[in-house]
Coordinates of C-alpha atoms and ligand atoms in Angstrom, one line a residue:
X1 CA -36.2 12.9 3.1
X2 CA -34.0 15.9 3.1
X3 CA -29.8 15.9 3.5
X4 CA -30.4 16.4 6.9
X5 CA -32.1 13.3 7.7
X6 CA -29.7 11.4 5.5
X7 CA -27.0 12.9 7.1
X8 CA -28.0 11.5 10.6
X9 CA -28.9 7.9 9.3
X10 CA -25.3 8.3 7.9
X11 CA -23.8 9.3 11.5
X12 CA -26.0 6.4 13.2
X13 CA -24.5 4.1 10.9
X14 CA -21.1 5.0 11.6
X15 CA -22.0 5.8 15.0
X16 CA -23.0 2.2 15.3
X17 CA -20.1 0.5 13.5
X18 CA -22.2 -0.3 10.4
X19 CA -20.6 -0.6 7.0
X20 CA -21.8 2.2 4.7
X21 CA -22.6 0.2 1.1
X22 CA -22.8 1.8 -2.3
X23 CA -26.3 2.3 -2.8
X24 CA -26.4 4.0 1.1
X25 CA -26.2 8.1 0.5
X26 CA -23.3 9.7 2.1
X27 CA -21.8 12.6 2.2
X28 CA -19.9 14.2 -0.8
X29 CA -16.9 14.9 1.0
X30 CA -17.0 11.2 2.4
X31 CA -17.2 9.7 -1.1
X32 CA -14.5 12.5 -2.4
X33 CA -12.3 11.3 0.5
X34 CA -12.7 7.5 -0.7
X35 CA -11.8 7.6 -4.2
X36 CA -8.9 9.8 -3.4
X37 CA -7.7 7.2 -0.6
X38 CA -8.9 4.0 -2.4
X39 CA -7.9 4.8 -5.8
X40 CA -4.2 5.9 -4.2
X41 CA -4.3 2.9 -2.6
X42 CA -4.8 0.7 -6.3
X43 CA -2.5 2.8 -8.2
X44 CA 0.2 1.8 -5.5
X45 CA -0.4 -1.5 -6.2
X46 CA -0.2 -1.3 -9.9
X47 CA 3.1 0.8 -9.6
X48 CA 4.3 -1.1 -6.7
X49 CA 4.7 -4.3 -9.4
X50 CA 7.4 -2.6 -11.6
X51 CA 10.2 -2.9 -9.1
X52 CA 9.4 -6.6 -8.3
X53 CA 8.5 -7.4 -11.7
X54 CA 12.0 -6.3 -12.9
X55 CA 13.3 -9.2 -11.1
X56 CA 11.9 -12.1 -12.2
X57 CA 13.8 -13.0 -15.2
X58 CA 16.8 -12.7 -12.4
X59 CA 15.3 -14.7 -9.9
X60 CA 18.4 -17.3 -8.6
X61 CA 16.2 -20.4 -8.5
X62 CA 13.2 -21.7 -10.3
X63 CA 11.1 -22.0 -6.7
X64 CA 12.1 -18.2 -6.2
X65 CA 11.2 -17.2 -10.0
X66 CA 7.4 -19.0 -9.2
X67 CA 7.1 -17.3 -5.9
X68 CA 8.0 -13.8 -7.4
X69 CA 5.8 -14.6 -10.5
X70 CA 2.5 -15.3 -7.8
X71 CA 2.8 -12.6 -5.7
X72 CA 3.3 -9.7 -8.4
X73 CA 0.5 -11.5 -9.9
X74 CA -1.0 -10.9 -6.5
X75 CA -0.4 -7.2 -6.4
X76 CA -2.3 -7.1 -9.7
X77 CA -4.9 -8.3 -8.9
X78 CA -5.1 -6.4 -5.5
X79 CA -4.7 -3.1 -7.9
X80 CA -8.4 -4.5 -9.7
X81 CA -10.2 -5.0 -6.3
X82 CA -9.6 -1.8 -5.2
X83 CA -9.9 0.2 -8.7
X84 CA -13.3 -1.6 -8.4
X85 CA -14.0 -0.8 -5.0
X86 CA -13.6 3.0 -6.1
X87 CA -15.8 2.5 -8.9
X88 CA -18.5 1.5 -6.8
X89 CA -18.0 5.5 -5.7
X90 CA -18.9 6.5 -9.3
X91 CA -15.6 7.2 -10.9
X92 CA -14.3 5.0 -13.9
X93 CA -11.7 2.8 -14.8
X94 CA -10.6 5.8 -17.4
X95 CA -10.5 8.5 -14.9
X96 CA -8.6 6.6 -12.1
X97 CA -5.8 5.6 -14.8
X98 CA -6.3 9.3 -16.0
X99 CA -5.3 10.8 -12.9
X100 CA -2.8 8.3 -12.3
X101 CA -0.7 8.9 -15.8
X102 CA -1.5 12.7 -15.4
X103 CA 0.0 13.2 -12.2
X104 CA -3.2 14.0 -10.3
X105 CA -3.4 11.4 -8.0
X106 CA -0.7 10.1 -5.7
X107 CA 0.9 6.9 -5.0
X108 CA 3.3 5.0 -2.4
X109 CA 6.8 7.1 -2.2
X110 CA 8.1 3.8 -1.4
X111 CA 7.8 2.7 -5.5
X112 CA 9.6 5.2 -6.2
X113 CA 13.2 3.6 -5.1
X114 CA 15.2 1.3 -7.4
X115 CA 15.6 -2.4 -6.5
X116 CA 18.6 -3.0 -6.9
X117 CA 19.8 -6.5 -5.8
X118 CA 18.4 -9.6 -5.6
X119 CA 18.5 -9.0 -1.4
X120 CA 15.8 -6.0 -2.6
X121 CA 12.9 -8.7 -3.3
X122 CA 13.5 -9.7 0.6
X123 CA 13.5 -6.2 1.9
X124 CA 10.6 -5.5 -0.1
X125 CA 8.5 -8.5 0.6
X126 CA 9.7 -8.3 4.7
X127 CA 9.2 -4.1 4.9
X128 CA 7.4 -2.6 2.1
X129 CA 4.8 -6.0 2.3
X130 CA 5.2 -5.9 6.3
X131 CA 4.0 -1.9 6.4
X132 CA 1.3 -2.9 4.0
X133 CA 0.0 -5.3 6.3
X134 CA -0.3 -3.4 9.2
X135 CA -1.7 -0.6 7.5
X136 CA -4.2 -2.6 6.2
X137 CA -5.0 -5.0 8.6
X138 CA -6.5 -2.0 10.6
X139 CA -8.3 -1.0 7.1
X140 CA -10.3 -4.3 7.3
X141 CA -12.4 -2.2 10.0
X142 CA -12.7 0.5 7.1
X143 CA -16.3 2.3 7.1
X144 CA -17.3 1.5 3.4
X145 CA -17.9 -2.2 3.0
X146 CA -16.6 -2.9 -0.6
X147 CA -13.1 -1.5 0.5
X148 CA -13.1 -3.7 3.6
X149 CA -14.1 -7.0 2.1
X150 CA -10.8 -6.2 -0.2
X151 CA -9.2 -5.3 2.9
X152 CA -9.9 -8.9 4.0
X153 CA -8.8 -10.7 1.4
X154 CA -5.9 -8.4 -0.1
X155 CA -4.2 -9.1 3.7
X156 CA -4.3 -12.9 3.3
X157 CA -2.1 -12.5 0.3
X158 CA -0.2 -10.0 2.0
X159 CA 0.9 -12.3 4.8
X160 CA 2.3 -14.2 2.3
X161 CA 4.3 -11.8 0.7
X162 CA 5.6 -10.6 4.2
X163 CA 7.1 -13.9 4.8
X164 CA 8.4 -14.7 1.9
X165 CA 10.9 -11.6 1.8
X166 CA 11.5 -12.5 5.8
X167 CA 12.6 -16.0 4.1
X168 CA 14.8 -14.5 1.7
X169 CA 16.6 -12.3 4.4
X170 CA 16.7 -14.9 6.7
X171 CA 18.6 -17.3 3.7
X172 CA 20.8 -14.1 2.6
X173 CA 21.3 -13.1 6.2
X174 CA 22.3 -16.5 7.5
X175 CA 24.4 -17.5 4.3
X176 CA 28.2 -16.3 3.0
X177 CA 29.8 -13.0 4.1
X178 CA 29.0 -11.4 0.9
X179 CA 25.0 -12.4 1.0
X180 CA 24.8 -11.5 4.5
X181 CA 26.1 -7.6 3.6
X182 CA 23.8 -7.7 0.5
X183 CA 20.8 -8.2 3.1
X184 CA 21.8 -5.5 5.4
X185 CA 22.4 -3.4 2.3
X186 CA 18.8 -4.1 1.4
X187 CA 17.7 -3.2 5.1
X188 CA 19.3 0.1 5.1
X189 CA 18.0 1.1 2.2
X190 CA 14.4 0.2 2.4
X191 CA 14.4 0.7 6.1
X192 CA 13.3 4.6 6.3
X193 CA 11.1 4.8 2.9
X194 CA 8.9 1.8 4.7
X195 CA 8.4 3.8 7.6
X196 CA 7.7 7.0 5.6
X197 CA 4.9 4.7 3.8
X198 CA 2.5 5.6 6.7
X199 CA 2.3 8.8 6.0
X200 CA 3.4 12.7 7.6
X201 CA 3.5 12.8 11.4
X202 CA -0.4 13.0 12.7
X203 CA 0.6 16.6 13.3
X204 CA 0.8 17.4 9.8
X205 CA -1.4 14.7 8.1
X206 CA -4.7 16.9 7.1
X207 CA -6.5 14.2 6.1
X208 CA -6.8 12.2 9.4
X209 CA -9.1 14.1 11.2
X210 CA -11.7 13.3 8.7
X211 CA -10.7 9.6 8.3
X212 CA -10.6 8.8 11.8
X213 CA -14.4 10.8 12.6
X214 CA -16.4 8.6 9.8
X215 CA -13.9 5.4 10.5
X216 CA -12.4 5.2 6.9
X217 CA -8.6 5.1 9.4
X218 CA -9.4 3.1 11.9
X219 CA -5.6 4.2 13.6
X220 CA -3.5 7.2 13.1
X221 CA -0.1 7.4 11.0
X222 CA 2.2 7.8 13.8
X223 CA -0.1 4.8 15.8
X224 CA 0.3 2.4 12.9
X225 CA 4.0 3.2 12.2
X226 CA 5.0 2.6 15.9
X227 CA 3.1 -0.7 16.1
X228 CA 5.1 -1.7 12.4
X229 CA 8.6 -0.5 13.7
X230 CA 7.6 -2.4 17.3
X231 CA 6.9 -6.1 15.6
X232 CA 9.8 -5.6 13.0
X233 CA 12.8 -4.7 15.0
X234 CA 11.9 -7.7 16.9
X235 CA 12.2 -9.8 13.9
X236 CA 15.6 -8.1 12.7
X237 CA 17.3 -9.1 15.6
X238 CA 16.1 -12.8 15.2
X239 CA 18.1 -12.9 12.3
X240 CA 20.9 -10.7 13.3
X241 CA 20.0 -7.6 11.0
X242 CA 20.7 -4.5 12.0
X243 CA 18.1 -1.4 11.4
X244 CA 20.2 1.5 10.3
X245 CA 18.7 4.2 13.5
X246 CA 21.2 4.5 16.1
X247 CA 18.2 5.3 18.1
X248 CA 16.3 2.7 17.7
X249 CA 15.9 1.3 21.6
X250 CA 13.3 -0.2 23.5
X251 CA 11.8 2.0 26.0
X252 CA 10.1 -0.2 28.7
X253 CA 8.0 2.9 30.4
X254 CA 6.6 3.6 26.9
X255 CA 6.5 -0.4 26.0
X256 CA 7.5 1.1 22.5
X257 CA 10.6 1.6 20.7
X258 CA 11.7 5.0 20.1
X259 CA 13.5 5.7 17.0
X260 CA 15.2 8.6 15.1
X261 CA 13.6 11.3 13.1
X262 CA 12.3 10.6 9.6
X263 CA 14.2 12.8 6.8
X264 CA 10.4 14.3 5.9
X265 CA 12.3 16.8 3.3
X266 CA 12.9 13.3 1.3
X267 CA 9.4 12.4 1.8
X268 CA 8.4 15.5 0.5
X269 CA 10.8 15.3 -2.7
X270 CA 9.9 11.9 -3.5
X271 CA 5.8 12.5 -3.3
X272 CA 5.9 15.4 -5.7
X273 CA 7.5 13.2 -8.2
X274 CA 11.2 13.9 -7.3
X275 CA 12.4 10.7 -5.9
X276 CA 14.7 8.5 -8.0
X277 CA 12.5 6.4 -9.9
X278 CA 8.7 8.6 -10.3
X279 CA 9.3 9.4 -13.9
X280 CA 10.5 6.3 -15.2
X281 CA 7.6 4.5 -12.9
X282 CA 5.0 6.7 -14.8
X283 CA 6.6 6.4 -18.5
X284 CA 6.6 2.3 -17.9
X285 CA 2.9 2.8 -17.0
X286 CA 1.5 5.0 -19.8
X287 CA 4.1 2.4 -21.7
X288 CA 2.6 -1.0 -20.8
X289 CA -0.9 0.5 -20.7
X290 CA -1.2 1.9 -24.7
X291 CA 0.4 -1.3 -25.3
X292 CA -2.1 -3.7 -23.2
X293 CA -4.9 -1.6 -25.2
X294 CA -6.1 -4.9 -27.6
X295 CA -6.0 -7.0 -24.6
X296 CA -8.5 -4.6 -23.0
X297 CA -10.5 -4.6 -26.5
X298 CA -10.3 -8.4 -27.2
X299 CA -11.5 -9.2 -23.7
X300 CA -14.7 -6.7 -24.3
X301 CA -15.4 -7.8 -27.2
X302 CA -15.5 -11.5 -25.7
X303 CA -17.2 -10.1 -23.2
X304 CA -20.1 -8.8 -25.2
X305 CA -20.4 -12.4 -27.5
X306 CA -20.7 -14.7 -24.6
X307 CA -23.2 -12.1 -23.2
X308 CA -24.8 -12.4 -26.5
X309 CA -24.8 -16.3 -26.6
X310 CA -26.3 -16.1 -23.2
X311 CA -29.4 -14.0 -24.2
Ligands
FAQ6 N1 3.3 8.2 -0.4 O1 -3.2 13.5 5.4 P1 -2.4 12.3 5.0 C1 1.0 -1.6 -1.2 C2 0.0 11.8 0.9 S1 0.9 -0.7 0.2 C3 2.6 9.1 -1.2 O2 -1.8 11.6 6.2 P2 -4.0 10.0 4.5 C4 1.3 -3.1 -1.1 C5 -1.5 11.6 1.1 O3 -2.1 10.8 0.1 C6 1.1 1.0 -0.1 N2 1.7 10.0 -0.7 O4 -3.2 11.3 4.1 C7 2.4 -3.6 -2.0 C8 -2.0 13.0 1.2 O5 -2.1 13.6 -0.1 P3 -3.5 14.0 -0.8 C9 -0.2 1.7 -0.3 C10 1.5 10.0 0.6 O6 -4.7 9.5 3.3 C11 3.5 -4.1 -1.4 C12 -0.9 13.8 1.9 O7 0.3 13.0 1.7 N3 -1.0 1.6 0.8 O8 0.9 -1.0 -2.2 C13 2.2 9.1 1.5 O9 -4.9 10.3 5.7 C14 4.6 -4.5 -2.1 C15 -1.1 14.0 3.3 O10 -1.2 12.8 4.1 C16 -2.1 2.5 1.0 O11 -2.3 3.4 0.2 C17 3.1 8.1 0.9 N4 3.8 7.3 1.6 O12 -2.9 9.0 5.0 C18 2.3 -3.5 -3.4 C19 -2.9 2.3 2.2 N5 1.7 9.3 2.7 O13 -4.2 12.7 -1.2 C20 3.4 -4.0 -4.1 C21 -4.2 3.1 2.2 C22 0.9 10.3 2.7 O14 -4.3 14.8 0.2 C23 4.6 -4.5 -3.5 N6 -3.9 4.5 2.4 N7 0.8 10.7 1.4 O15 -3.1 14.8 -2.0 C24 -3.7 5.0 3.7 O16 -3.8 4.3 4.7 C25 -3.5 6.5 3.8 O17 -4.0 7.1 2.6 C26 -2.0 6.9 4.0 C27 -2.0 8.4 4.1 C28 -1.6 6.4 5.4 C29 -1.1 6.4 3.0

């Protein structure tokens, strides 16, 4: 067969909502687009656990301390699926760290802000675990298999998350004057970096057009940030928070909420490594990463005496 044919079994598959799997040929550009998507997608993960992680010898109870513990745990471990689901693409574990320490590739602006308060681990959980979901809940119906299956189970934990930050700004926002302020503190803070999490405006996202012909995006950027900012102004009124856009209002012709302009000069500071916390993110990386290096060796060399034993 030539790479014409294979390029139209390709198209039928996606054509047909098919999953394309590992050993199926595919486009270069397709598998390029993948491991840049997938792999930013694991090292936002893997950064994503520093500002929770800082946390947890401050958590206020022991029942908060074990909930914190599981679900950067949880991140983790959502980091490995998906550096393994970009492997499948033919990139390794080296390279993706590589172009993580280097610079090369990207991760979530939204890392890149400080948590500063205890209220921060409900904001986080509530927005930054909340955008995650529906992001990713429309990923499930990604077009490469191994990143939907990851899809699938990385948005069970997810749901988790969402509600346990809800639950700590539902306690903060419901207990003493002070808590309640530390909350909407939190809220108007994280509120605009969540929402600049789904990316530029469609207009200006290059990337999309591609995404959304082969179903890798199954929804746009603007699309997916409407529907997150629709269910979660809803559930900041329910506990009396108030989201810092004066023109946030429901608009019953649209059956949307409109809602003020994004600063996209911030954006654009904060995703060429400007924002307040990129280098010291990176330098805790490269950091905890030589320093993990005999963990990585013992477990290999484990690894290759059980496989040993075996044979
Ligand atoms: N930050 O053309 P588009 C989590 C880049 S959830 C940094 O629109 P695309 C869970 C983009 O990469 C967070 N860069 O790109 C958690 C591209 O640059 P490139 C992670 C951004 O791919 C919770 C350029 O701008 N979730 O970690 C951002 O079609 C709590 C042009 O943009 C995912 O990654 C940004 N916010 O759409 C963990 C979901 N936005 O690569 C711990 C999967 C855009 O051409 C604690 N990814 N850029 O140099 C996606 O859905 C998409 O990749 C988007 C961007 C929507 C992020």
């Amino acid at each position: 067969m030539n790479d014409q044919i294979y390029l139209e079994h390709f198209e039928k598959l996606i054509g047909a909502d098919k999953k394309i799997e590992p050993r199926d040929w595919m486009p270069e550009d397709y598998r390029k687009h993948l491991i840049r998507q997938i792999s930013q997608h694991g090292h936002s993960e893997i950064i994503g656990m520093q500002p929770e992680g800082n946390w947890i010898t401050r958590a206020p109870s022991l029942r908060a301390k074990l909930i914190l513990l599981a679900k950067v745990q949880d991140e983790g471990g959502h980091g490995l699926y998906l550096y393994s689901a970009a492997e499948t693409l033919g990139i390794s574990r080296e390279e993706l760290i590589d172009q993580l320490e280097t610079g090369k590739a990207k991760y979530s602006t939204i890392f890149n802000y400080p948590a500063v308060t205890w209220a921060d681990m409900g904001a986080i959980g509530w927005l930054v675990d909340g955008a995650a979901i529906v992001n990713q809940i429309s990923l499930q119906r990604t077009s490469y298999g191994p990143y939907s299956r990851a899809m699938i189970r990385i948005c069970k934990e997810e749901s988790f998350h969402q509600r346990q930050g809800y639950e700590i700004m539902t306690h903060m926002a419901r207990g003493t004057a002070e808590q309640r302020e530390m909350a909407q503190d939190a809220l108007n803070r994280w509120w605009w970096p969540s929402l600049m999490m789904f990316g530029p405006h469609d207009t200006n996202s290059p990337n999309t057009g591609k995404a959304i012909r082969w179903k890798i995006k199954r929804d746009s950027n603007d699309e997916l940030r409407q529907s997150f900012i629709d269910k979660t102004a809803k559930q900041a009124d329910v506990i009396g928070l108030k989201i810092p856009d004066p023109k946030l209002k429901w608009n019953e012709a649209r059956g949307h909420y409109d809602f003020g302009e994004i600063d996209w000069a911030e954006f654009d500071r904060v995703v060429k490594g400007n924002g307040p916390c990129n280098k010291q993110r990176i330098a805790h990386h490269v950091k905890a990463h030589r320093e993990g290096a005999w963990v990585r060796e013992a477990a290999t060399a484990y690894a290759a005496k059980r496989a040993k034993k075996a044979a």
